[in-house]
Short mmCIF file of C-alpha atoms in Angstrom, two decimals:
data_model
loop_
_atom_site.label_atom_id
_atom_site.label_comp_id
_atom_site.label_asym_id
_atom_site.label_seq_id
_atom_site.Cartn_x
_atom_site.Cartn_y
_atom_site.Cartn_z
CA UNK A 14 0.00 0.00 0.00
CA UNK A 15 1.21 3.80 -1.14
CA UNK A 16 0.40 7.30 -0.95
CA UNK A 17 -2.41 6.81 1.62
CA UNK A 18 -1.59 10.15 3.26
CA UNK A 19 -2.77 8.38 6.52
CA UNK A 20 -0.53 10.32 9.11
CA UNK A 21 -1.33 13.63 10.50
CA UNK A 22 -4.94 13.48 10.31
CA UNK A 23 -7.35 14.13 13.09
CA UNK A 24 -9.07 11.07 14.60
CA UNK A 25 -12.42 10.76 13.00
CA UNK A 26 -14.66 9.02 15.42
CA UNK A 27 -13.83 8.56 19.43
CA UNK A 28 -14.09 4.88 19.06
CA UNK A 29 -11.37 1.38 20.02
CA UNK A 30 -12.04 1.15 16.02
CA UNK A 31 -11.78 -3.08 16.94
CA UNK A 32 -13.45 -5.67 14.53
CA UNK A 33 -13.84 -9.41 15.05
CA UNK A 34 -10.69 -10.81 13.06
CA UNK A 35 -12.28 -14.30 12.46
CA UNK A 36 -15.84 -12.43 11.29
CA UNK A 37 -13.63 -10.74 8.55
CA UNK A 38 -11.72 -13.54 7.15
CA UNK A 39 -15.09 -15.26 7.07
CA UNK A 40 -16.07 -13.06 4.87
CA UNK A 41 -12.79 -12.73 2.63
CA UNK A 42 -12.94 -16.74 2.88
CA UNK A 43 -16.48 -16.14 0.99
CA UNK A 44 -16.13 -13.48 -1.52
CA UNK A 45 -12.65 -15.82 -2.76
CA UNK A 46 -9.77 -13.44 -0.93
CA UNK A 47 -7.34 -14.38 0.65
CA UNK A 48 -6.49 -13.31 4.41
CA UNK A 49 -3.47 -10.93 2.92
CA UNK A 50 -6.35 -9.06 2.42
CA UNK A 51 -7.10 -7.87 5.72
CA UNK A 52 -4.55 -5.37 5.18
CA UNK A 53 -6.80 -3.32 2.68
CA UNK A 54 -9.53 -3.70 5.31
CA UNK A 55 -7.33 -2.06 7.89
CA UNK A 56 -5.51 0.79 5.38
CA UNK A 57 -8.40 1.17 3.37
CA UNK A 58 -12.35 -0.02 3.75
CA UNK A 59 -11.65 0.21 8.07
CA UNK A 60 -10.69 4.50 7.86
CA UNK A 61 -13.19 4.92 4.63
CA UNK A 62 -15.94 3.38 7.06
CA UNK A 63 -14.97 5.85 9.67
CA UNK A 64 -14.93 8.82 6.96
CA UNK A 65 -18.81 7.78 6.01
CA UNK A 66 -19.55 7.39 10.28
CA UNK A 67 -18.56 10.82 10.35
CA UNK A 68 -20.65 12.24 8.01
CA UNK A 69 -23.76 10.68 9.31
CA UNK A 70 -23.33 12.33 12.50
CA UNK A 71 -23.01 14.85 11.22
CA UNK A 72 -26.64 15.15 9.72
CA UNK A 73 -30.10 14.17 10.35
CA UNK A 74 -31.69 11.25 8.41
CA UNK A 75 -30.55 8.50 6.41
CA UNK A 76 -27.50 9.36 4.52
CA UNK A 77 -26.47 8.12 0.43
CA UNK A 78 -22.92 7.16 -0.07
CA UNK A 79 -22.69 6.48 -3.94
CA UNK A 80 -20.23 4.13 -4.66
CA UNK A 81 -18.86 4.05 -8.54
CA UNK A 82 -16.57 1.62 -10.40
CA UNK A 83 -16.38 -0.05 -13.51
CA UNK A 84 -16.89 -3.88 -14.09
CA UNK A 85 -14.28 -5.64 -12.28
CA UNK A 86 -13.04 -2.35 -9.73
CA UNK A 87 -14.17 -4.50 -6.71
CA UNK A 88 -17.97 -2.09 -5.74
CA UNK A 89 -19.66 -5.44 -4.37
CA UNK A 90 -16.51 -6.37 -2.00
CA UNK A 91 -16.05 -2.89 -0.85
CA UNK A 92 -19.73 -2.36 -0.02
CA UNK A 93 -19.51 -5.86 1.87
CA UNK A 94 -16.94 -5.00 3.45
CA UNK A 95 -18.66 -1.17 4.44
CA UNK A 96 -22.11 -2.48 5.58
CA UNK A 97 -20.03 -5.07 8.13
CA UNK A 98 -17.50 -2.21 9.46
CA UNK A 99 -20.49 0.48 9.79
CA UNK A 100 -22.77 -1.97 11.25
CA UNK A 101 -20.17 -3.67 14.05
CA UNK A 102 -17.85 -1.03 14.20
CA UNK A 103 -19.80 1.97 14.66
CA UNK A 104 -22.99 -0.11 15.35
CA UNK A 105 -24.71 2.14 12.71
CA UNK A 106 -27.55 0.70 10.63
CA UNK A 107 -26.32 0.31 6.84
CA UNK A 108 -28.00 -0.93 3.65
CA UNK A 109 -26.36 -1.64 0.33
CA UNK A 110 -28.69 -0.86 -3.04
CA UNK A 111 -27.37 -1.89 -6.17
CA UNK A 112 -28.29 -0.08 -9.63
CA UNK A 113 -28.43 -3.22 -11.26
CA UNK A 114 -31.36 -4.14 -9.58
CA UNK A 115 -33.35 -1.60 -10.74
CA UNK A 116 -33.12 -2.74 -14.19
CA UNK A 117 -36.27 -2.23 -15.95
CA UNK A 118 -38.08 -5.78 -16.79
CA UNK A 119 -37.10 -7.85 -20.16
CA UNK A 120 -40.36 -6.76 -21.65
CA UNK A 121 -39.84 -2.99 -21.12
CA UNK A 122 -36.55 -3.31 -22.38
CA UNK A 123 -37.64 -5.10 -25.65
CA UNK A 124 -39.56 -2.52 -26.35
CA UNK A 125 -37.16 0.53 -25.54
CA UNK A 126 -35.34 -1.58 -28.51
CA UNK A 127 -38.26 -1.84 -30.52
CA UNK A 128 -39.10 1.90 -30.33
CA UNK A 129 -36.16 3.66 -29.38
CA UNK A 130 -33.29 1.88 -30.24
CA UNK A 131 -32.23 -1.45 -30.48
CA UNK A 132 -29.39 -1.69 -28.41
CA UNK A 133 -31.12 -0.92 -25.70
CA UNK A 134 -31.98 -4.47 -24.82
CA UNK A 135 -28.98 -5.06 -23.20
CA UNK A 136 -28.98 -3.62 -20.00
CA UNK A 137 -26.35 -1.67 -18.35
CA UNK A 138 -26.14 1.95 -19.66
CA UNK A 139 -28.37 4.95 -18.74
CA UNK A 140 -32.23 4.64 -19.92
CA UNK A 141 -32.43 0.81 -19.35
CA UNK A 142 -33.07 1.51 -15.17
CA UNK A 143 -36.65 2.05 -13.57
CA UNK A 144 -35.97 5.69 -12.36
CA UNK A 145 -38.96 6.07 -10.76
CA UNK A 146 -38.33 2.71 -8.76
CA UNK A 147 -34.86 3.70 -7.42
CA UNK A 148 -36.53 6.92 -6.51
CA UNK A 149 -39.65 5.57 -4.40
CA UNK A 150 -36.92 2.69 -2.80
CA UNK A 151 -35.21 6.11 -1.49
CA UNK A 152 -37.90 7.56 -0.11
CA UNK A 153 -39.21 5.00 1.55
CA UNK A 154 -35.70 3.69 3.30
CA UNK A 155 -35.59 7.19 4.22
CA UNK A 156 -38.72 7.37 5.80
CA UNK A 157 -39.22 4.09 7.51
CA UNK A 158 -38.25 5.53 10.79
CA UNK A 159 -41.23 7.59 10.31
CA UNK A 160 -44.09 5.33 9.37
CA UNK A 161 -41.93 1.80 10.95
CA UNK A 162 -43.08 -0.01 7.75
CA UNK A 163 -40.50 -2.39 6.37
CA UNK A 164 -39.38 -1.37 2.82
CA UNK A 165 -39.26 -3.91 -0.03
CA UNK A 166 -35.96 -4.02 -2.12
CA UNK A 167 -35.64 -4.74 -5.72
CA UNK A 168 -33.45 -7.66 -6.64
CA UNK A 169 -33.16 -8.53 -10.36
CA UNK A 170 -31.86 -12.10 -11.59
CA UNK A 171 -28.80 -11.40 -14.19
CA UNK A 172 -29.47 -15.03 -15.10
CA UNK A 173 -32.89 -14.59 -16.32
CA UNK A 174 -32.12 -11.43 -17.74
CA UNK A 175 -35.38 -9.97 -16.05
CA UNK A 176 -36.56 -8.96 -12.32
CA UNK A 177 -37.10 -11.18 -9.83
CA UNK A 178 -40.52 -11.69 -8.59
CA UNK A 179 -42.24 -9.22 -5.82
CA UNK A 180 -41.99 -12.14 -3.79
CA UNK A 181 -38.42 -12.80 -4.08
CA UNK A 182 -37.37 -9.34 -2.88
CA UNK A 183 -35.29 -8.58 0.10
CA UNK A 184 -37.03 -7.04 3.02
CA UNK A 185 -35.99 -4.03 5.20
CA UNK A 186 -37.25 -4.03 8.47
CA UNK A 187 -34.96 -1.37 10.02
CA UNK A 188 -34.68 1.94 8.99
CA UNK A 189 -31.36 2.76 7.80
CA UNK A 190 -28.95 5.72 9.03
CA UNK A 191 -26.29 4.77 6.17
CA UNK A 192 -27.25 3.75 2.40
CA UNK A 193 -24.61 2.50 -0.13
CA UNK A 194 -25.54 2.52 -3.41
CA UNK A 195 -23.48 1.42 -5.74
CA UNK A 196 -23.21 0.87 -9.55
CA UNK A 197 -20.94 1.17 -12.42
CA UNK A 198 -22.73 4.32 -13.75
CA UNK A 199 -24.05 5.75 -10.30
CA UNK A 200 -23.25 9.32 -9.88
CA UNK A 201 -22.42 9.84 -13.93
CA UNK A 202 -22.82 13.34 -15.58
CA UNK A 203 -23.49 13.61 -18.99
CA UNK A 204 -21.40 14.44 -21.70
CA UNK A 205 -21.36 17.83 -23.64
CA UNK A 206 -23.40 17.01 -26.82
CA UNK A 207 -20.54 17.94 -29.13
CA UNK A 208 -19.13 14.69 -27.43
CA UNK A 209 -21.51 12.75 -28.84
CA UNK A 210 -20.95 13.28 -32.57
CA UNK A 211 -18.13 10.75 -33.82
CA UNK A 212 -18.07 6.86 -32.49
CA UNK A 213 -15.48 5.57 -30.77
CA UNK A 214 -15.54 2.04 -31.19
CA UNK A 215 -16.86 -0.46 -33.53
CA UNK A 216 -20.00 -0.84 -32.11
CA UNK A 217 -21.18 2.62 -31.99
CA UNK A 218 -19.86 3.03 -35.65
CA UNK A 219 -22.06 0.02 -36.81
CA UNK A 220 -24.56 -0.17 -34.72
CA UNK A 221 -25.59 3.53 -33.84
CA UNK A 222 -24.07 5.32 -36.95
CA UNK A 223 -26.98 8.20 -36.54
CA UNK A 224 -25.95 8.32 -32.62
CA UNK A 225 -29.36 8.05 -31.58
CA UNK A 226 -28.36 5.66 -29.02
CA UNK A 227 -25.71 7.68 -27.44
CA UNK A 228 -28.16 10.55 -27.92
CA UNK A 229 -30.86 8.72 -25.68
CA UNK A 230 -28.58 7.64 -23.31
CA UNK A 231 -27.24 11.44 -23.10
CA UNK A 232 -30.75 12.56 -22.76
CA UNK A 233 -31.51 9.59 -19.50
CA UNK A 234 -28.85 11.29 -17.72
CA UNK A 235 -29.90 14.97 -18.12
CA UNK A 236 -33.29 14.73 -17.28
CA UNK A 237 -34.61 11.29 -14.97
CA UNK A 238 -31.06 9.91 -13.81
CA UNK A 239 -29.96 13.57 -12.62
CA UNK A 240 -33.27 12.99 -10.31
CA UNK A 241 -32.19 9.90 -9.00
CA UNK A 242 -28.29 10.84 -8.60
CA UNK A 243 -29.23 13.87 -6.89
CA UNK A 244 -30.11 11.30 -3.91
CA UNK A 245 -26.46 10.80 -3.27
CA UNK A 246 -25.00 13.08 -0.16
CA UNK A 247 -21.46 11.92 -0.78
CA UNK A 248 -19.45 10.55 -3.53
CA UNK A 249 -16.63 7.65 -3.61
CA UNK A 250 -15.40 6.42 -6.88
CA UNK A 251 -12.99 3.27 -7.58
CA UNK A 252 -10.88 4.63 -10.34
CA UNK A 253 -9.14 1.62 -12.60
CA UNK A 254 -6.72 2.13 -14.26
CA UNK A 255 -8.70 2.70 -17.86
CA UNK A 256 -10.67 0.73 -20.10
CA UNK A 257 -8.80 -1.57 -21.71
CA UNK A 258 -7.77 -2.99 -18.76
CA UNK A 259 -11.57 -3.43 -17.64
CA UNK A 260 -11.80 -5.47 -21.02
CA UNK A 261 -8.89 -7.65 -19.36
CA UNK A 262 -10.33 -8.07 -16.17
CA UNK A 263 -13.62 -8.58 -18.06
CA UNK A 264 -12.03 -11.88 -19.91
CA UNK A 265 -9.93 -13.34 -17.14
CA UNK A 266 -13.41 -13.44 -15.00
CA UNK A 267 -14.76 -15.43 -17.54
CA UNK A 268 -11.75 -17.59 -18.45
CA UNK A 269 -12.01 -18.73 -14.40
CA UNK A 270 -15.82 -19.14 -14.99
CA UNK A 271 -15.40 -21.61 -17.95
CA UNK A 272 -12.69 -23.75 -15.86
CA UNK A 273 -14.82 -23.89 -12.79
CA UNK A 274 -18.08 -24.87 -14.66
CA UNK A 275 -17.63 -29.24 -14.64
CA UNK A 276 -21.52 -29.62 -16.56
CA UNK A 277 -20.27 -28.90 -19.82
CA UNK A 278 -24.25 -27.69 -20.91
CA UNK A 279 -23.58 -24.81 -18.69
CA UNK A 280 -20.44 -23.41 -21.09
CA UNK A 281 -22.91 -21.77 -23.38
CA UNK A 282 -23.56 -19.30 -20.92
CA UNK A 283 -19.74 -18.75 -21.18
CA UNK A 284 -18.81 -15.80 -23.66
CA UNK A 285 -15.79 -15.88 -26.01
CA UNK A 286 -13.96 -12.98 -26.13
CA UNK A 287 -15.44 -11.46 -29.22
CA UNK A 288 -18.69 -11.20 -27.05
CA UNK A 289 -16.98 -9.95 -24.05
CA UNK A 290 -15.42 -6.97 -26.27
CA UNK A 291 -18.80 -6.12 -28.12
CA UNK A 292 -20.29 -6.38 -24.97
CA UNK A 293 -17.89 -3.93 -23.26
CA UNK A 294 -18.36 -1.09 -25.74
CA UNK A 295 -21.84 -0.63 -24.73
CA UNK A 296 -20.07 0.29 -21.27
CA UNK A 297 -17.23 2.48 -22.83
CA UNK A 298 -18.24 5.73 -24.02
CA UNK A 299 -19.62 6.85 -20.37
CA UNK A 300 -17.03 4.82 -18.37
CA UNK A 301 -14.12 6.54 -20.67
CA UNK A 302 -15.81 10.05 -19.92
CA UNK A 303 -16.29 9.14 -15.86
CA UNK A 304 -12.56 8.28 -15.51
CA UNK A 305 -11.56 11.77 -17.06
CA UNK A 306 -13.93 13.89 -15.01
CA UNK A 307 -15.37 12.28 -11.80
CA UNK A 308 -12.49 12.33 -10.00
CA UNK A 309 -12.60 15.89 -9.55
CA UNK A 310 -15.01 15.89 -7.79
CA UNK A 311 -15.71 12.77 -6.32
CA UNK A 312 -15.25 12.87 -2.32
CA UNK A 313 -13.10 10.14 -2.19
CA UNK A 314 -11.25 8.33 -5.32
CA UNK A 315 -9.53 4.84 -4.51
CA UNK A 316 -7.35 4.36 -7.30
CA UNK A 317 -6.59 0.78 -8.67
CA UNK A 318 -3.65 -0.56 -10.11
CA UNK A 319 -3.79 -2.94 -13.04
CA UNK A 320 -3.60 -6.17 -10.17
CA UNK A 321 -6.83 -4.54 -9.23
CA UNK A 322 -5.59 -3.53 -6.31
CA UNK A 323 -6.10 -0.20 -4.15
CA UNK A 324 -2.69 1.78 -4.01
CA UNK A 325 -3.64 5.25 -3.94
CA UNK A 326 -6.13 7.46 -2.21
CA UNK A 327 -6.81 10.81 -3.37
CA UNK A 328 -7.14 12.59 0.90
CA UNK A 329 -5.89 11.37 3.93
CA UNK A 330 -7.76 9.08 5.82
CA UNK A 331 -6.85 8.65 9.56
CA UNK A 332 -5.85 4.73 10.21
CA UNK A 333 -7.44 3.66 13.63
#
């Protein structure tokens, strides 16, 4: 670890700052890290949890934390990691809301691409989320310690390629005083409409030659995603290092996938890396543009290095 500007900061929190060691590796033993990796937890995710303590002492009500990163930057683990710190730590209640489960359904989606644009049925970029879900989830978490009701949460199945059932969704039955949400996209501006004019990969150039696409997509984050982003109190962003080595990551993930997978009918759910790249470059142009301007202002950017691991911090963070 490097440039974590952790001495001569002011303590944070009055707190012993302790965590269960064997409650930790337990979960490092099940999101497939190895127990080296308690040092991030202590330079890193242990301070950053004291950082986002602070704040919501600061204020009344339940508190956002965004949390941005593209594929493979490590959101999920460091959210894990945040919600178990903030809850046993600081004994402060903390719920993590993904983007991706506010997909819209299949169905909607199939017809964004009938009627808008075709390439909007895969999901992922800006247009293909139910805005007005993500909205009502946050004002309901935020108000539960008003009206006590429990709050439903969306969960989508990536599997299915559609939303999970009503039933099937995660309950919250305590009101929350911290809320991660995190997402590749969460937090994005959008670009300056000059921007938009010339491709800049193959799939744009073949598949949205009119830039209608990129035009819609634009247009999402203007008008209902700057509704929904304006949710956020505070800003964190995993920086990697840039896109091409997210299309790396991208492959190796699914190289592992297609060695651990022994029923061989399950490796045509495995892509080949043609698919992976096309698949990527629905991701790029707005990932490309985050990485160039988010980070200035962004509250806190962890910066990855191309072993996708955290090496730099952009502020000082006091170590406990």
């Amino acid at each position: 670890m490097k440039n974590l500007n952790t001495k001569n900061s002011q303590s944070l929190i009055n707190s012993s700052c302790k965590y269960n060691i064997d409650e930790v590796l337990a979960i490092c033993k099940k999101n497939q890290l190895p127990e080296s990796f308690i040092s991030i937890v202590d330079d890193v995710y242990l301070p950053l949890s004291a950082w986002i303590a602070k704040k919501s002492q600061d204020r009344e009500g339940a508190v956002v934390v965004g949390i941005n990163g593209a594929q493979g930057s490590g959101k999920s683990t460091l959210c894990r990691f945040l919600e178990y710190l903030l809850l046993n730590v600081w004994e402060i209640s903390t719920i993590t809301i993904s983007i991706d489960d506010l997909y819209k359904t299949r169905q909607e989606r199939l017809d964004m691409a009938k009627n808008i644009h075709p390439l909007f049925k895969t999901r992922g970029v800006p247009g293909t989320h139910d805005v007005e879900l993500g909205l009502k989830l946050f004002f309901d978490l935020k108000n539960m310690g008003i009206d006590g009701n429990p709050v439903s949460i969306p969960r989508f199945n990536k599997a299915l390629d559609d939303r999970f059932d009503k039933s099937e969704w995660t309950n919250c039955t305590k009101a929350p005083k911290i809320i991660l949400f995190e997402g590749w996209c969460v937090g994005a501006y959008p670009q300056p409409d000059k921007e938009l004019n010339e491709p800049i990969n193959r799939l744009e150039q073949e598949k949205d030659p009119n830039s209608l696409w990129r035009e819609s997509v634009n247009l999402e984050l203007k008008k209902a995603y700057t509704q929904l982003f304006n949710q956020i109190d505070h800003l964190i962003m995993l920086k990697v290092p840039s896109m091409e080595q997210v299309l790396i990551w991208r492959k190796n993930q699914e190289h592992k996938l297609a060695k651990s997978f022994k029923d061989l009918s399950m490796k045509n759910k495995i892509m080949t890396d043609e698919e992976i790249e096309v698949f990527v470059m629905h991701y790029q142009r707005l990932t490309e543009y985050m990485l160039k301007e988010m980070p200035q202002r962004a509250d806190i950017v962890l910066y990855l290095n191309q072993n996708q691991e955290i090496d730099k911090v952009n502020q000082s963070l006091k170590r406990c």
